[in-house]
PDB file of C-alpha atoms and ligand atoms in Angstrom:
ATOM      1  CA  MET A1394      38.923  22.811  54.272  1.00  0.00           C
ATOM      2  CA  PRO A1395      35.292  23.010  55.497  1.00  0.00           C
ATOM      3  CA  GLU A1396      33.053  19.987  55.832  1.00  0.00           C
ATOM      4  CA  LEU A1397      31.221  19.492  52.533  1.00  0.00           C
ATOM      5  CA  GLU A1398      27.865  19.634  54.298  1.00  0.00           C
ATOM      6  CA  HIS A1399      28.673  23.068  55.723  1.00  0.00           C
ATOM      7  CA  ALA A1400      30.065  24.305  52.426  1.00  0.00           C
ATOM      8  CA  LEU A1401      26.808  23.369  50.668  1.00  0.00           C
ATOM      9  CA  ALA A1402      24.720  25.098  53.332  1.00  0.00           C
ATOM     10  CA  ASP A1403      26.916  28.226  53.131  1.00  0.00           C
ATOM     11  CA  VAL A1404      26.667  28.404  49.354  1.00  0.00           C
ATOM     12  CA  ALA A1405      22.872  27.881  49.440  1.00  0.00           C
ATOM     13  CA  ALA A1406      22.468  30.602  52.090  1.00  0.00           C
ATOM     14  CA  GLU A1407      24.602  33.017  50.083  1.00  0.00           C
ATOM     15  CA  MET A1408      22.688  32.333  46.861  1.00  0.00           C
ATOM     16  CA  ALA A1409      19.346  32.874  48.623  1.00  0.00           C
ATOM     17  CA  GLU A1410      20.431  36.462  49.364  1.00  0.00           C
ATOM     18  CA  ARG A1411      21.285  37.421  45.805  1.00  0.00           C
ATOM     19  CA  SER A1412      18.992  39.567  43.725  1.00  0.00           C
ATOM     20  CA  ASP A1413      20.984  39.256  40.451  1.00  0.00           C
ATOM     21  CA  ARG A1414      19.532  35.889  39.479  1.00  0.00           C
ATOM     22  CA  GLY A1415      19.576  36.059  35.650  1.00  0.00           C
ATOM     23  CA  ASP A1416      16.546  35.496  33.425  1.00  0.00           C
ATOM     24  CA  VAL A1417      14.407  32.380  33.249  1.00  0.00           C
ATOM     25  CA  ALA A1418      14.183  30.926  29.714  1.00  0.00           C
ATOM     26  CA  THR A1419      10.876  31.820  28.075  1.00  0.00           C
ATOM     27  CA  TYR A1420      11.386  30.537  24.524  1.00  0.00           C
ATOM     28  CA  ILE A1421       9.957  27.262  25.818  1.00  0.00           C
ATOM     29  CA  PRO A1422       6.819  28.811  27.378  1.00  0.00           C
ATOM     30  CA  GLN A1423       6.416  26.158  30.042  1.00  0.00           C
ATOM     31  CA  LEU A1424       9.913  26.905  31.436  1.00  0.00           C
ATOM     32  CA  GLY A1425       8.981  30.552  31.838  1.00  0.00           C
ATOM     33  CA  LYS A1426       6.558  29.633  34.637  1.00  0.00           C
ATOM     34  CA  VAL A1427       9.290  28.591  37.066  1.00  0.00           C
ATOM     35  CA  ASP A1428      10.016  30.720  40.139  1.00  0.00           C
ATOM     36  CA  PRO A1429      13.470  32.348  39.695  1.00  0.00           C
ATOM     37  CA  LYS A1430      14.010  32.387  43.470  1.00  0.00           C
ATOM     38  CA  ARG A1431      14.457  28.639  43.631  1.00  0.00           C
ATOM     39  CA  PHE A1432      17.896  27.304  44.439  1.00  0.00           C
ATOM     40  CA  GLY A1433      18.993  23.755  45.169  1.00  0.00           C
ATOM     41  CA  ILE A1434      22.293  21.933  45.416  1.00  0.00           C
ATOM     42  CA  ALA A1435      23.282  18.299  46.000  1.00  0.00           C
ATOM     43  CA  ALA A1436      26.505  16.340  46.246  1.00  0.00           C
ATOM     44  CA  VAL A1437      26.892  12.566  46.096  1.00  0.00           C
ATOM     45  CA  THR A1438      30.366  11.503  47.144  1.00  0.00           C
ATOM     46  CA  ASN A1439      32.167   8.399  45.976  1.00  0.00           C
ATOM     47  CA  ASP A1440      32.283   7.270  49.602  1.00  0.00           C
ATOM     48  CA  GLY A1441      28.490   7.180  49.661  1.00  0.00           C
ATOM     49  CA  ARG A1442      27.336  10.432  51.253  1.00  0.00           C
ATOM     50  CA  VAL A1443      24.321  12.250  49.791  1.00  0.00           C
ATOM     51  CA  LEU A1444      24.336  15.860  50.981  1.00  0.00           C
ATOM     52  CA  VAL A1445      21.841  18.547  49.973  1.00  0.00           C
ATOM     53  CA  ALA A1446      20.869  22.149  50.630  1.00  0.00           C
ATOM     54  CA  GLY A1447      18.059  24.465  49.514  1.00  0.00           C
ATOM     55  CA  ASP A1448      15.374  23.165  47.118  1.00  0.00           C
ATOM     56  CA  ALA A1449      17.348  20.002  46.371  1.00  0.00           C
ATOM     57  CA  ASP A1450      14.266  17.785  46.238  1.00  0.00           C
ATOM     58  CA  GLN A1451      12.240  19.980  43.911  1.00  0.00           C
ATOM     59  CA  ALA A1452      12.078  18.515  40.371  1.00  0.00           C
ATOM     60  CA  PHE A1453      12.977  20.795  37.467  1.00  0.00           C
ATOM     61  CA  SER A1454      13.365  20.356  33.715  1.00  0.00           C
ATOM     62  CA  ILE A1455      16.837  18.913  33.130  1.00  0.00           C
ATOM     63  CA  GLN A1456      16.816  19.990  29.461  1.00  0.00           C
ATOM     64  CA  SER A1457      20.296  19.690  27.935  1.00  0.00           C
ATOM     65  CA  ILE A1458      21.763  17.884  30.936  1.00  0.00           C
ATOM     66  CA  SER A1459      19.923  14.873  29.504  1.00  0.00           C
ATOM     67  CA  LYS A1460      22.421  14.973  26.613  1.00  0.00           C
ATOM     68  CA  VAL A1461      25.084  13.472  28.910  1.00  0.00           C
ATOM     69  CA  PHE A1462      22.885  10.433  29.445  1.00  0.00           C
ATOM     70  CA  THR A1463      21.786  10.074  25.811  1.00  0.00           C
ATOM     71  CA  LEU A1464      25.429  10.309  24.717  1.00  0.00           C
ATOM     72  CA  THR A1465      26.350   7.600  27.241  1.00  0.00           C
ATOM     73  CA  LEU A1466      23.529   5.368  26.010  1.00  0.00           C
ATOM     74  CA  ALA A1467      24.294   5.931  22.313  1.00  0.00           C
ATOM     75  CA  LEU A1468      28.001   5.202  22.832  1.00  0.00           C
ATOM     76  CA  GLY A1469      26.896   1.974  24.483  1.00  0.00           C
ATOM     77  CA  ASN A1470      24.779   1.123  21.428  1.00  0.00           C
ATOM     78  CA  VAL A1471      27.117   2.025  18.560  1.00  0.00           C
ATOM     79  CA  GLY A1472      30.506   2.679  20.195  1.00  0.00           C
ATOM     80  CA  ASP A1473      32.996   4.997  18.556  1.00  0.00           C
ATOM     81  CA  ALA A1474      31.088   4.859  15.239  1.00  0.00           C
ATOM     82  CA  LEU A1475      29.041   7.674  16.823  1.00  0.00           C
ATOM     83  CA  TRP A1476      31.944  10.046  16.164  1.00  0.00           C
ATOM     84  CA  GLN A1477      31.513   9.662  12.410  1.00  0.00           C
ATOM     85  CA  ARG A1478      28.249  11.568  12.705  1.00  0.00           C
ATOM     86  CA  VAL A1479      29.036  14.014  15.526  1.00  0.00           C
ATOM     87  CA  GLY A1480      32.251  15.948  16.175  1.00  0.00           C
ATOM     88  CA  ARG A1481      34.178  16.459  19.390  1.00  0.00           C
ATOM     89  CA  GLU A1482      35.068  20.129  19.212  1.00  0.00           C
ATOM     90  CA  PRO A1483      33.637  23.029  21.172  1.00  0.00           C
ATOM     91  CA  SER A1484      31.469  25.134  18.897  1.00  0.00           C
ATOM     92  CA  GLY A1485      32.089  28.592  20.329  1.00  0.00           C
ATOM     93  CA  ASN A1486      28.483  29.261  19.314  1.00  0.00           C
ATOM     94  CA  PRO A1487      25.131  29.264  21.103  1.00  0.00           C
ATOM     95  CA  PHE A1488      23.468  25.917  21.807  1.00  0.00           C
ATOM     96  CA  ASN A1489      20.894  26.300  19.033  1.00  0.00           C
ATOM     97  CA  SER A1490      23.192  27.748  16.350  1.00  0.00           C
ATOM     98  CA  ILE A1491      22.931  26.560  12.747  1.00  0.00           C
ATOM     99  CA  VAL A1492      25.860  28.483  11.208  1.00  0.00           C
ATOM    100  CA  GLN A1493      28.571  25.800  11.280  1.00  0.00           C
ATOM    101  CA  LEU A1494      26.380  23.045   9.881  1.00  0.00           C
ATOM    102  CA  GLU A1495      26.614  24.199   6.273  1.00  0.00           C
ATOM    103  CA  HIS A1496      30.419  24.405   6.239  1.00  0.00           C
ATOM    104  CA  GLU A1497      30.747  21.109   8.043  1.00  0.00           C
ATOM    105  CA  ASN A1498      28.347  19.140   5.841  1.00  0.00           C
ATOM    106  CA  GLY A1499      25.661  18.578   8.432  1.00  0.00           C
ATOM    107  CA  ILE A1500      28.060  17.075  11.012  1.00  0.00           C
ATOM    108  CA  PRO A1501      27.425  18.930  14.298  1.00  0.00           C
ATOM    109  CA  ARG A1502      30.452  20.115  16.236  1.00  0.00           C
ATOM    110  CA  ASN A1503      29.697  18.074  19.362  1.00  0.00           C
ATOM    111  CA  PRO A1504      26.954  15.992  21.024  1.00  0.00           C
ATOM    112  CA  PHE A1505      25.923  18.708  23.482  1.00  0.00           C
ATOM    113  CA  ILE A1506      24.792  21.456  21.115  1.00  0.00           C
ATOM    114  CA  ASN A1507      21.218  20.894  19.964  1.00  0.00           C
ATOM    115  CA  ALA A1508      22.193  19.673  16.492  1.00  0.00           C
ATOM    116  CA  GLY A1509      24.559  17.069  17.950  1.00  0.00           C
ATOM    117  CA  ALA A1510      22.023  15.869  20.487  1.00  0.00           C
ATOM    118  CA  ILE A1511      19.383  15.499  17.745  1.00  0.00           C
ATOM    119  CA  VAL A1512      21.790  13.197  15.859  1.00  0.00           C
ATOM    120  CA  VAL A1513      22.333  11.235  19.094  1.00  0.00           C
ATOM    121  CA  SER A1514      18.522  10.910  19.400  1.00  0.00           C
ATOM    122  CA  ASP A1515      18.448   9.643  15.816  1.00  0.00           C
ATOM    123  CA  ILE A1516      21.085   7.016  16.744  1.00  0.00           C
ATOM    124  CA  LEU A1517      18.970   5.920  19.735  1.00  0.00           C
ATOM    125  CA  LEU A1518      15.974   5.509  17.425  1.00  0.00           C
ATOM    126  CA  ALA A1519      17.650   2.760  15.375  1.00  0.00           C
ATOM    127  CA  GLY A1520      15.397  -0.289  15.406  1.00  0.00           C
ATOM    128  CA  HIS A1521      12.862   1.393  17.689  1.00  0.00           C
ATOM    129  CA  GLN A1522       9.658   3.353  17.673  1.00  0.00           C
ATOM    130  CA  PRO A1523      10.136   6.818  19.243  1.00  0.00           C
ATOM    131  CA  ARG A1524       8.106   5.694  22.270  1.00  0.00           C
ATOM    132  CA  GLU A1525      10.522   2.790  22.871  1.00  0.00           C
ATOM    133  CA  ALA A1526      13.615   4.974  22.499  1.00  0.00           C
ATOM    134  CA  ILE A1527      12.163   7.521  24.938  1.00  0.00           C
ATOM    135  CA  GLY A1528      11.326   4.721  27.373  1.00  0.00           C
ATOM    136  CA  GLU A1529      14.863   3.353  27.106  1.00  0.00           C
ATOM    137  CA  ILE A1530      16.362   6.770  27.921  1.00  0.00           C
ATOM    138  CA  LEU A1531      14.037   7.297  30.887  1.00  0.00           C
ATOM    139  CA  ARG A1532      14.716   3.811  32.264  1.00  0.00           C
ATOM    140  CA  PHE A1533      18.478   4.337  31.899  1.00  0.00           C
ATOM    141  CA  ILE A1534      18.293   7.547  33.937  1.00  0.00           C
ATOM    142  CA  GLN A1535      16.044   5.882  36.532  1.00  0.00           C
ATOM    143  CA  PHE A1536      18.574   3.046  36.758  1.00  0.00           C
ATOM    144  CA  LEU A1537      21.514   5.441  37.175  1.00  0.00           C
ATOM    145  CA  ALA A1538      19.732   7.388  39.917  1.00  0.00           C
ATOM    146  CA  ASP A1539      18.245   4.194  41.378  1.00  0.00           C
ATOM    147  CA  ASP A1540      14.896   5.994  41.418  1.00  0.00           C
ATOM    148  CA  GLU A1541      11.884   4.832  39.428  1.00  0.00           C
ATOM    149  CA  THR A1542       9.832   7.898  40.312  1.00  0.00           C
ATOM    150  CA  ILE A1543      11.664  10.052  37.737  1.00  0.00           C
ATOM    151  CA  ILE A1544       9.253  11.081  34.971  1.00  0.00           C
ATOM    152  CA  ILE A1545       9.003  13.033  31.752  1.00  0.00           C
ATOM    153  CA  ASP A1546       7.073  16.310  32.047  1.00  0.00           C
ATOM    154  CA  ARG A1547       4.716  15.948  29.067  1.00  0.00           C
ATOM    155  CA  GLU A1548       3.672  19.607  29.241  1.00  0.00           C
ATOM    156  CA  VAL A1549       7.271  20.734  28.832  1.00  0.00           C
ATOM    157  CA  ALA A1550       7.755  18.319  25.903  1.00  0.00           C
ATOM    158  CA  ALA A1551       4.570  19.613  24.228  1.00  0.00           C
ATOM    159  CA  SER A1552       5.528  23.225  24.900  1.00  0.00           C
ATOM    160  CA  GLU A1553       8.929  22.679  23.315  1.00  0.00           C
ATOM    161  CA  ARG A1554       7.521  20.891  20.290  1.00  0.00           C
ATOM    162  CA  ALA A1555       5.005  23.695  19.727  1.00  0.00           C
ATOM    163  CA  THR A1556       7.732  26.348  19.667  1.00  0.00           C
ATOM    164  CA  GLY A1557      10.739  24.331  18.469  1.00  0.00           C
ATOM    165  CA  TYR A1558      11.172  26.071  15.116  1.00  0.00           C
ATOM    166  CA  ARG A1559      14.958  26.207  15.389  1.00  0.00           C
ATOM    167  CA  ASN A1560      15.280  22.583  16.330  1.00  0.00           C
ATOM    168  CA  PHE A1561      13.052  21.646  13.381  1.00  0.00           C
ATOM    169  CA  ALA A1562      15.325  23.766  11.177  1.00  0.00           C
ATOM    170  CA  LEU A1563      18.453  22.029  12.529  1.00  0.00           C
ATOM    171  CA  ALA A1564      16.952  18.570  12.064  1.00  0.00           C
ATOM    172  CA  ASN A1565      15.694  19.256   8.544  1.00  0.00           C
ATOM    173  CA  TYR A1566      19.032  20.749   7.571  1.00  0.00           C
ATOM    174  CA  MET A1567      20.964  17.744   8.832  1.00  0.00           C
ATOM    175  CA  LYS A1568      18.502  15.427   7.103  1.00  0.00           C
ATOM    176  CA  SER A1569      19.329  17.160   3.822  1.00  0.00           C
ATOM    177  CA  PHE A1570      22.989  16.164   4.344  1.00  0.00           C
ATOM    178  CA  GLY A1571      21.987  12.580   5.115  1.00  0.00           C
ATOM    179  CA  ASN A1572      23.033  12.833   8.775  1.00  0.00           C
ATOM    180  CA  LEU A1573      19.622  11.841  10.141  1.00  0.00           C
ATOM    181  CA  HIS A1574      18.521   8.294   9.332  1.00  0.00           C
ATOM    182  CA  HIS A1575      14.931   8.770  10.479  1.00  0.00           C
ATOM    183  CA  ALA A1576      12.304  11.397   9.740  1.00  0.00           C
ATOM    184  CA  PRO A1577      13.234  14.692  11.457  1.00  0.00           C
ATOM    185  CA  GLU A1578       9.997  14.740  13.462  1.00  0.00           C
ATOM    186  CA  LEU A1579      10.765  11.299  14.901  1.00  0.00           C
ATOM    187  CA  ALA A1580      14.297  12.222  16.008  1.00  0.00           C
ATOM    188  CA  LEU A1581      12.900  15.458  17.438  1.00  0.00           C
ATOM    189  CA  GLY A1582      10.170  13.575  19.278  1.00  0.00           C
ATOM    190  CA  VAL A1583      12.872  11.634  21.119  1.00  0.00           C
ATOM    191  CA  TYR A1584      14.920  14.797  21.670  1.00  0.00           C
ATOM    192  CA  PHE A1585      12.047  16.916  23.045  1.00  0.00           C
ATOM    193  CA  HIS A1586      11.033  14.176  25.439  1.00  0.00           C
ATOM    194  CA  HIS A1587      14.480  13.535  26.906  1.00  0.00           C
ATOM    195  CA  CYS A1588      14.953  17.277  27.381  1.00  0.00           C
ATOM    196  CA  ALA A1589      11.636  17.303  29.281  1.00  0.00           C
ATOM    197  CA  ILE A1590      12.733  14.781  31.911  1.00  0.00           C
ATOM    198  CA  ALA A1591      12.153  16.307  35.351  1.00  0.00           C
ATOM    199  CA  MET A1592      14.608  15.604  38.172  1.00  0.00           C
ATOM    200  CA  SER A1593      15.662  17.084  41.470  1.00  0.00           C
ATOM    201  CA  CYS A1594      19.262  18.002  42.305  1.00  0.00           C
ATOM    202  CA  ARG A1595      19.446  14.914  44.501  1.00  0.00           C
ATOM    203  CA  GLN A1596      18.293  12.628  41.669  1.00  0.00           C
ATOM    204  CA  LEU A1597      20.592  14.287  39.161  1.00  0.00           C
ATOM    205  CA  ALA A1598      23.679  14.028  41.361  1.00  0.00           C
ATOM    206  CA  LEU A1599      22.845  10.361  41.955  1.00  0.00           C
ATOM    207  CA  ALA A1600      22.451   9.768  38.208  1.00  0.00           C
ATOM    208  CA  GLY A1601      25.858  11.350  37.530  1.00  0.00           C
ATOM    209  CA  ARG A1602      27.821   9.446  40.151  1.00  0.00           C
ATOM    210  CA  PHE A1603      29.211   6.841  37.723  1.00  0.00           C
ATOM    211  CA  LEU A1604      31.088   9.650  35.965  1.00  0.00           C
ATOM    212  CA  ALA A1605      32.836  10.660  39.190  1.00  0.00           C
ATOM    213  CA  ASN A1606      33.811   7.074  39.929  1.00  0.00           C
ATOM    214  CA  GLY A1607      35.579   5.749  36.845  1.00  0.00           C
ATOM    215  CA  GLY A1608      32.366   4.569  35.164  1.00  0.00           C
ATOM    216  CA  LYS A1609      31.136   2.503  38.136  1.00  0.00           C
ATOM    217  CA  ASN A1610      28.195   3.185  40.402  1.00  0.00           C
ATOM    218  CA  PRO A1611      29.993   3.674  43.744  1.00  0.00           C
ATOM    219  CA  ALA A1612      27.004   2.351  45.714  1.00  0.00           C
ATOM    220  CA  THR A1613      26.779  -1.006  43.950  1.00  0.00           C
ATOM    221  CA  GLY A1614      30.177  -1.341  42.252  1.00  0.00           C
ATOM    222  CA  HIS A1615      28.346  -2.073  38.997  1.00  0.00           C
ATOM    223  CA  SER A1616      30.044  -0.836  35.852  1.00  0.00           C
ATOM    224  CA  VAL A1617      27.972   1.558  33.713  1.00  0.00           C
ATOM    225  CA  VAL A1618      30.745   2.412  31.242  1.00  0.00           C
ATOM    226  CA  SER A1619      34.476   1.712  31.084  1.00  0.00           C
ATOM    227  CA  ALA A1620      36.827   4.031  32.961  1.00  0.00           C
ATOM    228  CA  GLU A1621      38.123   5.305  29.635  1.00  0.00           C
ATOM    229  CA  ARG A1622      34.626   6.169  28.431  1.00  0.00           C
ATOM    230  CA  ALA A1623      33.842   7.962  31.688  1.00  0.00           C
ATOM    231  CA  ARG A1624      36.999  10.057  31.211  1.00  0.00           C
ATOM    232  CA  ARG A1625      36.052  10.853  27.638  1.00  0.00           C
ATOM    233  CA  ILE A1626      32.504  11.894  28.540  1.00  0.00           C
ATOM    234  CA  GLY A1627      34.064  14.120  31.210  1.00  0.00           C
ATOM    235  CA  ALA A1628      36.347  15.647  28.578  1.00  0.00           C
ATOM    236  CA  MET A1629      33.327  16.435  26.377  1.00  0.00           C
ATOM    237  CA  MET A1630      31.566  18.027  29.354  1.00  0.00           C
ATOM    238  CA  LEU A1631      34.586  20.181  30.172  1.00  0.00           C
ATOM    239  CA  THR A1632      35.110  21.397  26.605  1.00  0.00           C
ATOM    240  CA  CYS A1633      31.511  21.563  25.330  1.00  0.00           C
ATOM    241  CA  GLY A1634      29.121  21.274  28.290  1.00  0.00           C
ATOM    242  CA  HIS A1635      28.384  24.990  28.553  1.00  0.00           C
ATOM    243  CA  TYR A1636      28.327  25.876  24.816  1.00  0.00           C
ATOM    244  CA  ASP A1637      30.022  29.204  24.158  1.00  0.00           C
ATOM    245  CA  GLY A1638      30.459  29.559  27.923  1.00  0.00           C
ATOM    246  CA  SER A1639      32.496  26.340  28.246  1.00  0.00           C
ATOM    247  CA  GLY A1640      35.870  28.054  28.457  1.00  0.00           C
ATOM    248  CA  ASP A1641      34.632  30.412  31.143  1.00  0.00           C
ATOM    249  CA  PHE A1642      33.118  27.569  33.180  1.00  0.00           C
ATOM    250  CA  ALA A1643      36.371  25.571  32.956  1.00  0.00           C
ATOM    251  CA  PHE A1644      38.340  28.673  33.967  1.00  0.00           C
ATOM    252  CA  ARG A1645      36.114  29.562  36.899  1.00  0.00           C
ATOM    253  CA  VAL A1646      35.020  26.158  38.183  1.00  0.00           C
ATOM    254  CA  GLY A1647      37.680  23.797  36.843  1.00  0.00           C
ATOM    255  CA  ILE A1648      35.571  20.633  36.618  1.00  0.00           C
ATOM    256  CA  PRO A1649      33.488  19.017  33.846  1.00  0.00           C
ATOM    257  CA  GLY A1650      29.918  20.325  33.842  1.00  0.00           C
ATOM    258  CA  LYS A1651      26.764  20.148  31.766  1.00  0.00           C
ATOM    259  CA  SER A1652      24.111  22.820  31.860  1.00  0.00           C
ATOM    260  CA  GLY A1653      20.476  22.965  30.774  1.00  0.00           C
ATOM    261  CA  VAL A1654      18.156  25.897  30.065  1.00  0.00           C
ATOM    262  CA  GLY A1655      15.990  24.747  32.952  1.00  0.00           C
ATOM    263  CA  GLY A1656      18.766  26.209  35.135  1.00  0.00           C
ATOM    264  CA  GLY A1657      20.385  22.976  36.216  1.00  0.00           C
ATOM    265  CA  ILE A1658      24.063  22.016  36.067  1.00  0.00           C
ATOM    266  CA  LEU A1659      25.594  18.582  36.608  1.00  0.00           C
ATOM    267  CA  GLY A1660      29.210  18.848  37.779  1.00  0.00           C
ATOM    268  CA  ILE A1661      31.713  16.023  38.131  1.00  0.00           C
ATOM    269  CA  VAL A1662      34.694  16.037  40.484  1.00  0.00           C
ATOM    270  CA  PRO A1663      36.531  12.938  39.246  1.00  0.00           C
ATOM    271  CA  GLY A1664      37.381  10.549  42.054  1.00  0.00           C
ATOM    272  CA  VAL A1665      35.428  12.611  44.576  1.00  0.00           C
ATOM    273  CA  ALA A1666      31.785  13.519  43.907  1.00  0.00           C
ATOM    274  CA  SER A1667      28.919  14.150  41.531  1.00  0.00           C
ATOM    275  CA  LEU A1668      27.261  17.553  42.010  1.00  0.00           C
ATOM    276  CA  ALA A1669      23.966  19.039  40.874  1.00  0.00           C
ATOM    277  CA  VAL A1670      22.830  22.608  41.259  1.00  0.00           C
ATOM    278  CA  TRP A1671      19.666  24.391  40.157  1.00  0.00           C
ATOM    279  CA  SER A1672      18.822  28.057  39.858  1.00  0.00           C
ATOM    280  CA  PRO A1673      16.409  28.828  36.995  1.00  0.00           C
ATOM    281  CA  GLY A1674      17.761  32.262  35.984  1.00  0.00           C
ATOM    282  CA  LEU A1675      20.255  32.098  33.110  1.00  0.00           C
ATOM    283  CA  ASN A1676      23.281  34.143  32.073  1.00  0.00           C
ATOM    284  CA  ALA A1677      23.926  35.473  28.568  1.00  0.00           C
ATOM    285  CA  ASN A1678      25.126  32.053  27.337  1.00  0.00           C
ATOM    286  CA  GLY A1679      21.947  30.300  28.497  1.00  0.00           C
ATOM    287  CA  ASN A1680      23.657  28.662  31.486  1.00  0.00           C
ATOM    288  CA  SER A1681      22.415  28.950  35.068  1.00  0.00           C
ATOM    289  CA  LYS A1682      23.762  32.210  36.426  1.00  0.00           C
ATOM    290  CA  LEU A1683      23.751  31.441  40.135  1.00  0.00           C
ATOM    291  CA  GLY A1684      24.341  27.746  39.478  1.00  0.00           C
ATOM    292  CA  SER A1685      27.696  28.570  37.881  1.00  0.00           C
ATOM    293  CA  ILE A1686      28.565  30.985  40.676  1.00  0.00           C
ATOM    294  CA  ALA A1687      27.578  28.432  43.321  1.00  0.00           C
ATOM    295  CA  LEU A1688      29.769  25.737  41.774  1.00  0.00           C
ATOM    296  CA  GLU A1689      32.643  28.205  41.478  1.00  0.00           C
ATOM    297  CA  LYS A1690      32.358  29.021  45.185  1.00  0.00           C
ATOM    298  CA  LEU A1691      31.967  25.405  46.236  1.00  0.00           C
ATOM    299  CA  ALA A1692      34.962  24.284  44.134  1.00  0.00           C
ATOM    300  CA  ARG A1693      37.079  27.035  45.639  1.00  0.00           C
ATOM    301  CA  MET A1694      36.006  26.192  49.198  1.00  0.00           C
ATOM    302  CA  MET A1695      36.691  22.495  48.729  1.00  0.00           C
ATOM    303  CA  ASN A1696      39.820  22.996  46.582  1.00  0.00           C
ATOM    304  CA  TRP A1697      38.202  20.978  43.799  1.00  0.00           C
ATOM    305  CA  SER A1698      39.547  21.211  40.264  1.00  0.00           C
ATOM    306  CA  ILE A1699      40.716  18.655  37.751  1.00  0.00           C
ATOM    307  CA  PHE A1700      43.856  20.808  37.675  1.00  0.00           C
ATOM    308  CA  ALA A1701      44.440  20.702  41.430  1.00  0.00           C
ATOM    309  CA  PRO A1702      47.652  18.819  42.324  1.00  0.00           C
TER     310      PRO A1702
HETATM  311  N1  LIG B1365      20.476  24.447  26.374  1.00  0.00           N
HETATM  312  C1  LIG B1365      19.421  23.674  26.503  1.00  0.00           C
HETATM  313  O1  LIG B1365      19.123  23.158  27.555  1.00  0.00           O
HETATM  314  C2  LIG B1365      18.575  23.572  25.268  1.00  0.00           C
HETATM  315  C3  LIG B1365      17.649  22.392  25.285  1.00  0.00           C
HETATM  316  C4  LIG B1365      16.293  22.716  24.768  1.00  0.00           C
HETATM  317  N2  LIG B1365      15.487  21.524  24.863  1.00  0.00           N
HETATM  318  C5  LIG B1365      16.348  23.211  23.329  1.00  0.00           C
HETATM  319  O2  LIG B1365      16.389  22.414  22.457  1.00  0.00           O
HETATM  320  O3  LIG B1365      16.357  24.363  23.050  1.00  0.00           O
END
């Protein structure tokens, strides 16, 4: 097996050569401005190494990767009662799909599709002004990464709000079923802002490390969530983290992952490492094209899989 540091450098070098980089998301206009040639990768191991290659210190819009952290926070606030308002099944549909909501009475399939994450935002709003809920989410991520420089990109949030017709439709539809407790625009305000958090691969891998280490931050030993909850969040990532591409990601990469339309992916190798990769071009399912390929190659090189003996 190669040294992890060399494996990361090899993967980054190989990805730099590729011309088939996918398409940058443009439905949020601000995301369309990002250079598709960027590529970064970072690994934070449970034994404390932080290894990076490529543009690993360049901040990008984490988008739906933030849903892992909002789910973690909301489970901390309301516990398993969350699952009365959000399901735990893969949707087999695109991230912004509305079709299942009517049949399933406004209960989204899982917390990682947009509808589910909007309900999670609504849960985080309880007892708060949107500004406070957004601040709580940002501070939680800063705490996980141990980095107070992480910020919300207000231009991305504004760009998404200005063009978020589908998300408004999802929120209004769920409100009609009684599955939003606050005004749709308030829940969406929280949602748009957490999607607009900007982080580098290094920061993201640091923020995810508790999931690779049984719920504890390996650097401090502090418990973020119970080991059982960390396993369950990992299970949601494996089954739902890449929308209608979740099965393919599990097949090819074999570890829990969560993607975002900014081109990032957070990957968790339980017991070993937290990984983050970024390449802005997306595949047909709206997941990072080269990011998925890079994680597939890295997992193969390192013999990483939750199914490895
Ligand atoms: N897949 C994603 O990253 C989607 C998140 C994006 N903020 C949206 O709502 O469309």
